[in-house]
Tab-separated table of C-alpha atoms and ligand atoms in Angstrom:
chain	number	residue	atom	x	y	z
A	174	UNK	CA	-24.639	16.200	-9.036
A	175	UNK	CA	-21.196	15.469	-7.445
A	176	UNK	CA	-21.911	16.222	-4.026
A	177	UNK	CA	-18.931	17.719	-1.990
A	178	UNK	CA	-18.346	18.200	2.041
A	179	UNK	CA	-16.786	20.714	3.509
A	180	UNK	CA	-13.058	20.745	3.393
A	181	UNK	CA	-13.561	20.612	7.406
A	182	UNK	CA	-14.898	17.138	7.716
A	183	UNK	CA	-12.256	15.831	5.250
A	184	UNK	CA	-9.688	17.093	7.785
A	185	UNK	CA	-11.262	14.853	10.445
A	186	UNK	CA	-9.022	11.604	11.886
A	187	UNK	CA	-9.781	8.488	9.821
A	188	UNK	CA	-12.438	6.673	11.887
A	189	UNK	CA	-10.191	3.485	13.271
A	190	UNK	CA	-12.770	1.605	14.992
A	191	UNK	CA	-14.862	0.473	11.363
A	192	UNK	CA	-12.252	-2.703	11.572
A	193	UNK	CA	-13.532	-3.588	15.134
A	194	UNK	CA	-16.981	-2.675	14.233
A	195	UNK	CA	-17.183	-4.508	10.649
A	196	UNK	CA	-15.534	-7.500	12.867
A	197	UNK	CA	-18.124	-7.442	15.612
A	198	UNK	CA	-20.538	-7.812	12.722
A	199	UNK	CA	-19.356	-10.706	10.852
A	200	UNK	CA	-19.115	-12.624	14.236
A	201	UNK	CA	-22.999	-11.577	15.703
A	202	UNK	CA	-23.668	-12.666	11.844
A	203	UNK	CA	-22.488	-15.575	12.649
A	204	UNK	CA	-23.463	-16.231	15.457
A	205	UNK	CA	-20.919	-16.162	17.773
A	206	UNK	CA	-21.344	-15.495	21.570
A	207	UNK	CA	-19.764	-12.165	21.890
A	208	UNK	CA	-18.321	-10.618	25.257
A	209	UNK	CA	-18.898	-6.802	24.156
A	210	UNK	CA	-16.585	-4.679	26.629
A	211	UNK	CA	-15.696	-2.517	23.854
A	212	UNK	CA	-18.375	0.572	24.024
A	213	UNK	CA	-18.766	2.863	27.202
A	214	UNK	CA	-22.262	2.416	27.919
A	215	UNK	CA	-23.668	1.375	31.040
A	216	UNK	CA	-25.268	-1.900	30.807
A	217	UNK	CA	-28.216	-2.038	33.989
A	218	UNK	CA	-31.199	0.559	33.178
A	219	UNK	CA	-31.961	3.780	34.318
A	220	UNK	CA	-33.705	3.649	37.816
A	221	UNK	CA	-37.356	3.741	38.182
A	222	UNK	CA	-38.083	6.658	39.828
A	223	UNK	CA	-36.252	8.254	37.142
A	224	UNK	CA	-38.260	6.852	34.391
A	225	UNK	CA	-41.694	7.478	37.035
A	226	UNK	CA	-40.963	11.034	36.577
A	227	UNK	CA	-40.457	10.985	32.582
A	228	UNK	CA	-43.537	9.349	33.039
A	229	UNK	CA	-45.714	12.334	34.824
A	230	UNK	CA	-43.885	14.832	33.226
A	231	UNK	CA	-45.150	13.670	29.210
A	232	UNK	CA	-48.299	13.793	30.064
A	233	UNK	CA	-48.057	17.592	31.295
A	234	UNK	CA	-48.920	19.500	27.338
A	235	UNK	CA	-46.940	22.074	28.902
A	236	UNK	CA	-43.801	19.923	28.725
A	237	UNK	CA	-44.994	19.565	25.022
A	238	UNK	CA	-43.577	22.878	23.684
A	239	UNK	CA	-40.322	24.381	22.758
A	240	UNK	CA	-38.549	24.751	26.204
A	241	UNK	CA	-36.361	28.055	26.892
A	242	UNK	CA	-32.548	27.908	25.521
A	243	UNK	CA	-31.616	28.235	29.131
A	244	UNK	CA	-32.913	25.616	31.171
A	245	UNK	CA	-36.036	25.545	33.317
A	246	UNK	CA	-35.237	27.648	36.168
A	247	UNK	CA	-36.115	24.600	38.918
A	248	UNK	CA	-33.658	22.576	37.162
A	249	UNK	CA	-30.671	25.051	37.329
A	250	UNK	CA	-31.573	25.593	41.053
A	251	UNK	CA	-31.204	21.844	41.501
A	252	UNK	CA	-27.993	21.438	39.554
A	253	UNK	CA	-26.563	24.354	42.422
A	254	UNK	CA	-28.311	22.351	45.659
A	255	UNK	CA	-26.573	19.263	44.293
A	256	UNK	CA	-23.631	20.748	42.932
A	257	UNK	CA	-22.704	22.568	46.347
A	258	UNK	CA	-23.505	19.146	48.803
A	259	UNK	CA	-21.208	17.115	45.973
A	260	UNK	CA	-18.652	19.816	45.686
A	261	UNK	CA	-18.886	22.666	48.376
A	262	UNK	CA	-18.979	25.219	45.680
A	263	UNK	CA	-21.940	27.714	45.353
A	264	UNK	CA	-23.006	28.495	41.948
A	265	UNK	CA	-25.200	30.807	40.610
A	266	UNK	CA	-28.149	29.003	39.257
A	267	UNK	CA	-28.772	31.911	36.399
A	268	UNK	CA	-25.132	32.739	35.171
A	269	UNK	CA	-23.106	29.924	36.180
A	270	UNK	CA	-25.178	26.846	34.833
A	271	UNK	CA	-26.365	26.097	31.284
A	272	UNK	CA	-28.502	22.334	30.829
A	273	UNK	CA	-27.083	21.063	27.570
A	274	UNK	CA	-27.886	17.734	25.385
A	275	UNK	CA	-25.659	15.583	27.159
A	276	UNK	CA	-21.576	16.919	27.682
A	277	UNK	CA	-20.775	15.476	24.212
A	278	UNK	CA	-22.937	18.458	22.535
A	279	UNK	CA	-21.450	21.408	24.671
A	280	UNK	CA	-17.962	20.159	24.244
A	281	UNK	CA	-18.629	19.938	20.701
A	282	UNK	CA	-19.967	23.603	20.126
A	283	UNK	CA	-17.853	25.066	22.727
A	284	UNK	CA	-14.466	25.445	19.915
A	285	UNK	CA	-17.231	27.443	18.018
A	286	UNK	CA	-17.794	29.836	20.374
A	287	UNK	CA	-14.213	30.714	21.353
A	288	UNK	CA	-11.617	29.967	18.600
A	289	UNK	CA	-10.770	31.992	15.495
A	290	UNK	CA	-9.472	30.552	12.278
A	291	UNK	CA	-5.814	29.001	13.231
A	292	UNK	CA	-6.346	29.345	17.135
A	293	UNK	CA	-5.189	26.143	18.951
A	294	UNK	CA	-7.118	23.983	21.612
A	295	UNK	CA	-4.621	21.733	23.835
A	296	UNK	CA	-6.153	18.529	24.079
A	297	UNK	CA	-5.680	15.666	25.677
A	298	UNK	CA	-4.209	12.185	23.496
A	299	UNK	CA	-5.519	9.410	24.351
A	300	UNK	CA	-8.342	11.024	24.744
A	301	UNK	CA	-12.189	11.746	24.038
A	302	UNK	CA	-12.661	12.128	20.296
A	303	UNK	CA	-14.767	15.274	20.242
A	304	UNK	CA	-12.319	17.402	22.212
A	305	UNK	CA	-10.150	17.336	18.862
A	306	UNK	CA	-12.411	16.879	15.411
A	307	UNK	CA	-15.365	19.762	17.173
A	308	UNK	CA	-11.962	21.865	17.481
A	309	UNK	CA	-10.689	21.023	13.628
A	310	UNK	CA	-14.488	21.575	12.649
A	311	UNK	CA	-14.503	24.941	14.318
A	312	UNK	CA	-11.115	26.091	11.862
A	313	UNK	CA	-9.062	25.622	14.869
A	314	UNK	CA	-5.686	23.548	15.304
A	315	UNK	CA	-5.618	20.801	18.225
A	316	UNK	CA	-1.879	20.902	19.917
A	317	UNK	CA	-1.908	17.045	21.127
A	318	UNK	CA	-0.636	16.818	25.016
A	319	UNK	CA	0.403	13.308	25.268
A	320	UNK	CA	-0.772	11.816	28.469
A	321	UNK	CA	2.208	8.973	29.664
A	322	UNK	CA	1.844	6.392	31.997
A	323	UNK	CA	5.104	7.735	33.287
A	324	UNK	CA	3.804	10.920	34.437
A	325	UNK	CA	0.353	9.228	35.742
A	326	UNK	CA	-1.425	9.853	32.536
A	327	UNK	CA	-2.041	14.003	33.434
A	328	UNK	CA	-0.381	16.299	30.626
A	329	UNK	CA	3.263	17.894	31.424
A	330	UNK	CA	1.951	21.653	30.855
A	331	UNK	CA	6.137	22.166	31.102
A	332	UNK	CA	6.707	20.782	27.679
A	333	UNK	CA	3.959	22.609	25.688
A	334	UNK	CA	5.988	24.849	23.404
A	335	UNK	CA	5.708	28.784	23.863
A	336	UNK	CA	4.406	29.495	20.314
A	337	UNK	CA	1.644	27.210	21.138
A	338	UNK	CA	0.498	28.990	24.051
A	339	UNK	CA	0.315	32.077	22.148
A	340	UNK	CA	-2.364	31.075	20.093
A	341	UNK	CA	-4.113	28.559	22.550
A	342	UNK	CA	-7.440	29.549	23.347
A	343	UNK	CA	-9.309	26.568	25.106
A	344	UNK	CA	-7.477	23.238	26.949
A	345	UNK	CA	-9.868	20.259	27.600
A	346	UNK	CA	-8.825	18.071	30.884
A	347	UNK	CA	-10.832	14.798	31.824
A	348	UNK	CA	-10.564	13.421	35.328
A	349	UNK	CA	-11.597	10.907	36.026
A	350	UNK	CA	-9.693	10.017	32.652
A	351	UNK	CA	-11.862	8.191	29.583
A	352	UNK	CA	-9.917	5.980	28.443
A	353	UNK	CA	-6.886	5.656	30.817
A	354	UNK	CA	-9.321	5.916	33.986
A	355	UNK	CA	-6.612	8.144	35.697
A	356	UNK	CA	-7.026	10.627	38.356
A	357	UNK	CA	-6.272	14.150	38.620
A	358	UNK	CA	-4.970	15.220	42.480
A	359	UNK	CA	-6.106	18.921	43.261
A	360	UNK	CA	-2.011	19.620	43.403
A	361	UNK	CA	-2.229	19.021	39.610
A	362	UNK	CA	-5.492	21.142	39.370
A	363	UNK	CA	-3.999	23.909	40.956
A	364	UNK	CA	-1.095	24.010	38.573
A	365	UNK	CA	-3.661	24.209	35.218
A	366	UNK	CA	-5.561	27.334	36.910
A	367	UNK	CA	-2.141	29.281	37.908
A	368	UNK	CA	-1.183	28.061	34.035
A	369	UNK	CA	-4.848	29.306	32.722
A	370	UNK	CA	-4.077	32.845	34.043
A	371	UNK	CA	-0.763	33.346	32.708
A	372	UNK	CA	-1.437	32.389	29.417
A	373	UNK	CA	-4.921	33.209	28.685
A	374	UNK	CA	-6.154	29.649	28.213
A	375	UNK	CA	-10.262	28.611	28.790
A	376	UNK	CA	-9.997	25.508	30.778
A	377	UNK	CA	-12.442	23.089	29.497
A	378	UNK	CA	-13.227	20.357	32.874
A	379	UNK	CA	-14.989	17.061	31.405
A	380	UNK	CA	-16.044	15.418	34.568
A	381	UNK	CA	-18.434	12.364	33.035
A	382	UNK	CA	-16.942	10.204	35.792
A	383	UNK	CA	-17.157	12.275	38.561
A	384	UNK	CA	-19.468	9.842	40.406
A	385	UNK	CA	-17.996	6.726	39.245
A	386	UNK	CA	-15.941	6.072	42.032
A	387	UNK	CA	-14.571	3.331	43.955
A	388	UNK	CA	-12.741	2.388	47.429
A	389	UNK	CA	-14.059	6.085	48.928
A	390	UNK	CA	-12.100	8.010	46.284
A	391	UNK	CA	-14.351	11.084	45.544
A	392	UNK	CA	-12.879	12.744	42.523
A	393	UNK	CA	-12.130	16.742	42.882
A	394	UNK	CA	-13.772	19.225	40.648
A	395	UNK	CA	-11.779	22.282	39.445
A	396	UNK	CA	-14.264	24.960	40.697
A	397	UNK	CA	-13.050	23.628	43.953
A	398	UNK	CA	-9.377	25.312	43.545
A	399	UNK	CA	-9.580	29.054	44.232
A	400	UNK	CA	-9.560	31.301	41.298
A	401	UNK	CA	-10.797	28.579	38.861
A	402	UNK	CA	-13.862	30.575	38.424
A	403	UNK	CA	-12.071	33.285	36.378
A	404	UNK	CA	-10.747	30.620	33.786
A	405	UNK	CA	-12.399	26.841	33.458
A	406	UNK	CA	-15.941	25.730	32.955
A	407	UNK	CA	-16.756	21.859	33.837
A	408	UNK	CA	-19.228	19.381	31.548
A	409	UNK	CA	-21.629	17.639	33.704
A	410	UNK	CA	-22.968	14.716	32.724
A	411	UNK	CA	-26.730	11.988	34.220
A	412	UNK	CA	-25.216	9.669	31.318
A	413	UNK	CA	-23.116	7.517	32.916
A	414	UNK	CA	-23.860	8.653	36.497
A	415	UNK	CA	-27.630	7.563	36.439
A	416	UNK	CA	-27.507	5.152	33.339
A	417	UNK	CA	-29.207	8.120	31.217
A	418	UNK	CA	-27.078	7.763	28.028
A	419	UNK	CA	-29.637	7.645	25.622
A	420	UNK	CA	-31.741	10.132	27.580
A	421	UNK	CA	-29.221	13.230	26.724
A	422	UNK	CA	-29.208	15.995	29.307
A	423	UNK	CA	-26.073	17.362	31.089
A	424	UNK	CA	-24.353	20.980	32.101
A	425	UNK	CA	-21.893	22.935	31.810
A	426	UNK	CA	-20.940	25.542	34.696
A	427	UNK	CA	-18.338	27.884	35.771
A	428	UNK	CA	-16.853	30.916	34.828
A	429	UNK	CA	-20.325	33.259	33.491
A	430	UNK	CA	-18.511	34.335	30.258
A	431	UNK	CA	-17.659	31.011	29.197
A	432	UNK	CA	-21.013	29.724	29.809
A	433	UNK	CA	-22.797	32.795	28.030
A	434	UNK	CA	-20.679	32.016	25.312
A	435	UNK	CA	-21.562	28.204	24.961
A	436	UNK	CA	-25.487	29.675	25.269
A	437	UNK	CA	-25.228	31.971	22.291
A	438	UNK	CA	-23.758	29.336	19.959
A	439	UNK	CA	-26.257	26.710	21.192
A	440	UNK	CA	-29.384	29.273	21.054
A	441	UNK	CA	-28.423	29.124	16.851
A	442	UNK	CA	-28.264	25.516	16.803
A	443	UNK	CA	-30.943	23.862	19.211
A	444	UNK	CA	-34.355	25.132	20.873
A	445	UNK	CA	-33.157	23.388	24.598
A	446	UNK	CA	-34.149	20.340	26.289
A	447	UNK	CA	-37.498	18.267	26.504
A	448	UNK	CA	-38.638	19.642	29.577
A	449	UNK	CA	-39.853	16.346	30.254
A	450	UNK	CA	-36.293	14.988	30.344
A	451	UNK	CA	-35.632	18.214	32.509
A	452	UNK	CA	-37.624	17.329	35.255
A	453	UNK	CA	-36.997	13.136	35.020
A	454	UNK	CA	-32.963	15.020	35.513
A	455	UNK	CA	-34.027	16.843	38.867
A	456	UNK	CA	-35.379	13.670	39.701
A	457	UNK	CA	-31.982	11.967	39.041
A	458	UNK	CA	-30.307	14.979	40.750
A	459	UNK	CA	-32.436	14.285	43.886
A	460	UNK	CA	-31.842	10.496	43.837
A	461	UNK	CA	-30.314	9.365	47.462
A	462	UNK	CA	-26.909	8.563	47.433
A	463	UNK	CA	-27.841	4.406	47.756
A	464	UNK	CA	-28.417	4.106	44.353
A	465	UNK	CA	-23.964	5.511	43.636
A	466	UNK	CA	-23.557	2.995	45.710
A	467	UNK	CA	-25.475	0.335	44.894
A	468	UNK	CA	-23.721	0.797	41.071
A	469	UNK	CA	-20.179	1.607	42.370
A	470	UNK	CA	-20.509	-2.029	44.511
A	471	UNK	CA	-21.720	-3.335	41.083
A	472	UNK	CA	-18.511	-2.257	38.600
A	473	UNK	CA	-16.011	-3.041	41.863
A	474	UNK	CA	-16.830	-6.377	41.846
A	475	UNK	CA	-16.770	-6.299	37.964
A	476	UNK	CA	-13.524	-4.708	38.455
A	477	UNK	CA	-12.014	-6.925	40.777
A	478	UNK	CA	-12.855	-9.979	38.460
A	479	UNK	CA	-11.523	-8.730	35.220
A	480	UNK	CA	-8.452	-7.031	36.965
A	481	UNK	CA	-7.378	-10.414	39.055
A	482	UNK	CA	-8.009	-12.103	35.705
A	483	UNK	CA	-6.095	-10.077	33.443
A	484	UNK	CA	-3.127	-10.360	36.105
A	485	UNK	CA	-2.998	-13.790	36.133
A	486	UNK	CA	-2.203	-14.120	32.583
A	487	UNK	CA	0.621	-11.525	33.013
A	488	UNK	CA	-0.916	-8.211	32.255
A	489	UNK	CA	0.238	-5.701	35.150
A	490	UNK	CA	-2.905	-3.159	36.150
A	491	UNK	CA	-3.051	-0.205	37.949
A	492	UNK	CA	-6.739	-1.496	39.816
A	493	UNK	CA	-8.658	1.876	38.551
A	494	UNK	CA	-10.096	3.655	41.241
A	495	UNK	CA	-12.574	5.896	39.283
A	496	UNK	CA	-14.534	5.126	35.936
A	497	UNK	CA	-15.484	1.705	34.389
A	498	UNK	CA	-12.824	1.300	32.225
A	499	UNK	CA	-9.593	-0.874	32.728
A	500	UNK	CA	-6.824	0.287	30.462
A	501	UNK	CA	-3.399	-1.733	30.312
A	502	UNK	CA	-0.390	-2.326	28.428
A	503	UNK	CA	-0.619	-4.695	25.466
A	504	UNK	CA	2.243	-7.379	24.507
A	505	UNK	CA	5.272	-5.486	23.832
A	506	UNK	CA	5.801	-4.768	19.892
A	507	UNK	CA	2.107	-5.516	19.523
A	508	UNK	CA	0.130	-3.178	17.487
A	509	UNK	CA	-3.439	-2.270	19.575
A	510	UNK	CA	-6.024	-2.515	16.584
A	511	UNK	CA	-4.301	-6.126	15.431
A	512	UNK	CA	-4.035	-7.369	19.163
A	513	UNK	CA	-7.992	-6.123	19.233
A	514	UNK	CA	-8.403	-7.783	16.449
A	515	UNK	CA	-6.845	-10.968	17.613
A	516	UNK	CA	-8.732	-10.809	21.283
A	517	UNK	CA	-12.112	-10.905	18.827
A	518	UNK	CA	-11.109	-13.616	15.897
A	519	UNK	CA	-9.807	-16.117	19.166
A	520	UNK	CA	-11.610	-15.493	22.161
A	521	UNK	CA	-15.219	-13.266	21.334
A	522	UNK	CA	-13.919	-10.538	23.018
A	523	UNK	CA	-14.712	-7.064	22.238
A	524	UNK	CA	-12.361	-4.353	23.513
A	525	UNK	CA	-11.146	-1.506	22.084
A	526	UNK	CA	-7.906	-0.696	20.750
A	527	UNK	CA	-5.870	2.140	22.624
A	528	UNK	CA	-4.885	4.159	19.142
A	529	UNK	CA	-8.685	4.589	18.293
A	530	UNK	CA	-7.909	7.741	21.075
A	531	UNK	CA	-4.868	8.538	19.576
A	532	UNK	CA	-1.460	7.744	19.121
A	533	UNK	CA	-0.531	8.280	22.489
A	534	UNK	CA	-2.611	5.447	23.143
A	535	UNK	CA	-0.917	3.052	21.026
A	536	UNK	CA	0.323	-0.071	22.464
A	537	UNK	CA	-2.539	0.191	25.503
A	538	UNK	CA	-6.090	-1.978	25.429
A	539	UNK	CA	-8.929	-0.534	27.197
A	540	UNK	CA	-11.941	-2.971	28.171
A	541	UNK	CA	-15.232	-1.343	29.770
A	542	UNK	CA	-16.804	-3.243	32.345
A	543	UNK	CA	-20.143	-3.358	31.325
A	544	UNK	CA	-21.188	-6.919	31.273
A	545	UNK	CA	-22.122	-8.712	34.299
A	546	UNK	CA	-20.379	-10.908	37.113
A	547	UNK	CA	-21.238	-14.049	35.035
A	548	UNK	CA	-19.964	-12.487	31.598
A	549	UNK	CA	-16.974	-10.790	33.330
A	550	UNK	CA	-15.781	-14.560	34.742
A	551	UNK	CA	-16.254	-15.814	31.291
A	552	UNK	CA	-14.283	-13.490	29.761
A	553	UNK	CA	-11.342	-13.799	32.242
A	554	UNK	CA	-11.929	-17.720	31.451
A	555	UNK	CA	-11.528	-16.815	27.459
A	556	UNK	CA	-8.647	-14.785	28.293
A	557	UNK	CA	-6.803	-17.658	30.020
A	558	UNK	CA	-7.072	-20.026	27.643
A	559	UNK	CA	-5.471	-17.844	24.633
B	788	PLP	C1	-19.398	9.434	27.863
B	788	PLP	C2	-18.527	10.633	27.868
B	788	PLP	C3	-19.062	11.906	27.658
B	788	PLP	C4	-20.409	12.143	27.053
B	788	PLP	O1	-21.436	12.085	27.796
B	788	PLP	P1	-22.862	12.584	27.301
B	788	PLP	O2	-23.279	13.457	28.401
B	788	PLP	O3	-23.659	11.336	27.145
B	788	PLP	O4	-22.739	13.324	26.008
B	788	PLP	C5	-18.234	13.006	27.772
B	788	PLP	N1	-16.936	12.855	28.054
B	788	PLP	C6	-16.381	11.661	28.216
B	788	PLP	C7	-14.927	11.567	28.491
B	788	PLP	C8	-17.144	10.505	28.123
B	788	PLP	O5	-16.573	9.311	28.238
């Protein structure tokens, strides 16, 4: 039988990082002594008490069955203890908070519960992958806002054309930024919500980073700006926060519509978390704040390496102040995948090319820093001797 996808997934970008990763390959094949700062995975593991509380909580056959759609109750209360100390914003625990499978999942099924066939999502390029192909998958059209260096990598709302914001529907925002590690100031924040009203839009807040800061920048959330509540959600996420990547539990909370809406489509598609991951997530949720800084102390240092490296040989970096990703110009008329290429065939280096988030990215590296001190010296050592 010929067997045929949907017309939807053949609609999808062209996956641009099978050069890298057919590369990256050949060399471990090889066996070459590869610096990986390509992927955007924390490196240390996920603390003990964490893992302690998986731990007690698989051993509990109540934890065995199918857990309720909505979250365990304790856990949503949690999420709205921490949420208010982090943010000073009280949610409610039963309308205003739904556990998902990590942010990548809600994001992903949230164009499904909002867009009709030939509605638009504004989205973000460079930017997170999901934000656009979940959106094309759903029948809708992404509207691409390109995020400049110019104007501090945040979208000029200004320039998006009226006929687009008739049919736009949803707009997805990341701050701090993957991959450009930019930051959003609440001035900027307040502009979106006032723009969310007048047009209608569901603002879609992908705050990933929001722990991952550095030099006592602590990054604003949009339920913090009055009136956000009536138009924007945010996507929580324990993966890079607490090293939890694999582990897959987040939120999403905000506006009560929105969220119901995200519940219904994800009650047809998944039966909830492992409650056992539930409770090892309060457990992360009630971690002391030693452990952000012990890991924010970690990727500074990591940071300060790489970026005092890179600037020796002539790159010019804006020192990130959020996130674990440094993203910088390449060599002008360079093309990002070949210059990617090039860091890998000569020096071992794995980074990953600033197209791969879209075009808007083109011309731009970003490296993750998620090796260790040691590693992080010996790549700025590879790097100087190109
Ligand atoms: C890593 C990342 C996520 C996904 O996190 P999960 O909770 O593990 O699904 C979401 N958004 C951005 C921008 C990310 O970089």
């Amino acid at each position: 039988m010929d067997i045929k996808t949907a017309d939807s997934l053949k609609k999808l970008p062209p996956y641009l990082f099978v050069e890298i990763d057919k590369a990256k390959r050949i060399a471990r094949k090889a066996g070459k002594d590869l610096i990986d700062l390509g992927i955007g995975d924390p490196d240390t593991p996920t603390p003990k008490h964490i893992i302690d509380a998986l731990n007690k909580a698989v051993k509990i056959p109540a934890n065995h069955k199918y857990a309720m759609d909505a979250g365990m109750p304790v856990l949503r209360q949690e999420i709205a203890r921490w949420y208010k100390n982090r943010f000073k914003v009280s949610l409610n625990p039963d309308t205003e908070i739904l556990p998902v499978l990590g942010s990548k999942e809600a994001i992903a099924h949230t164009p499904f519960a909002f867009l009709n066939r030939g509605d638009v999502t504004l989205v973000p390029d460079p930017g997170y992958p999901p934000y656009n192909n979940a959106t094309i998958l759903a029948g809708g059209k992404p509207y691409k806002m390109p995020l400049l260096e110019e104007n501090a990598f945040l979208p000029d709302l200004k320039k998006i054309p009226a006929s687009i914001l008739k049919k736009a529907k949803l707009m997805f925002l990341n701050y701090p930024n993957n991959p450009t590690a930019a930051l959003a100031p609440k001035s900027f924040l307040k502009d979106v919500v006032k723009f969310a009203k007048k047009h209608k839009i569901i603002i879609c807040f992908d705050m990933a980073y929001s722990e991952m800061c550095y030099d006592n920048y602590r990054s604003p959330g949009i339920l913090q700006i009055s009136g956000a509540k009536e138009v924007a959600v945010e996507f929580h996420s324990l993966s890079k926060t607490f090293n939890m990547t694999g582990w897959r539990i987040g939120w999403v909370c905000g506006n009560k519509d929105i969220v119901a809406g995200i519940a219904k489509i994800k009650s047809n598609m998944d039966s909830g978390i492992f409650q056992a991951v539930q409770l090892a997530g309060m457990a992360a949720l009630k971690s002391n704040t030693s452990f952000y800084k012990n890991m924010a102390r970690i990727y500074e240092e990591r940071r300060d390496i790489l970026v005092s490296g890179l600037e020796k040989i002539g790159f010019s970096i804006n020192k990130p102040k959020a996130t674990f990703y440094i993203w910088t110009k390449i060599p002008k008329g360079k093309n990002s995948m070949k210059f990617a290429n090039e860091l890998m065939q000569k020096a071992d280096i794995v980074a990953t090319p600033g197209v791969g988030f879209g075009k808007f990215g083109e011309g731009y590296i970003r490296f993750a820093l998620t090796q260790n001190k040691t590693r992080m010296k010996e790549a700025v050592k590879r790097l100087s001797s190109l």
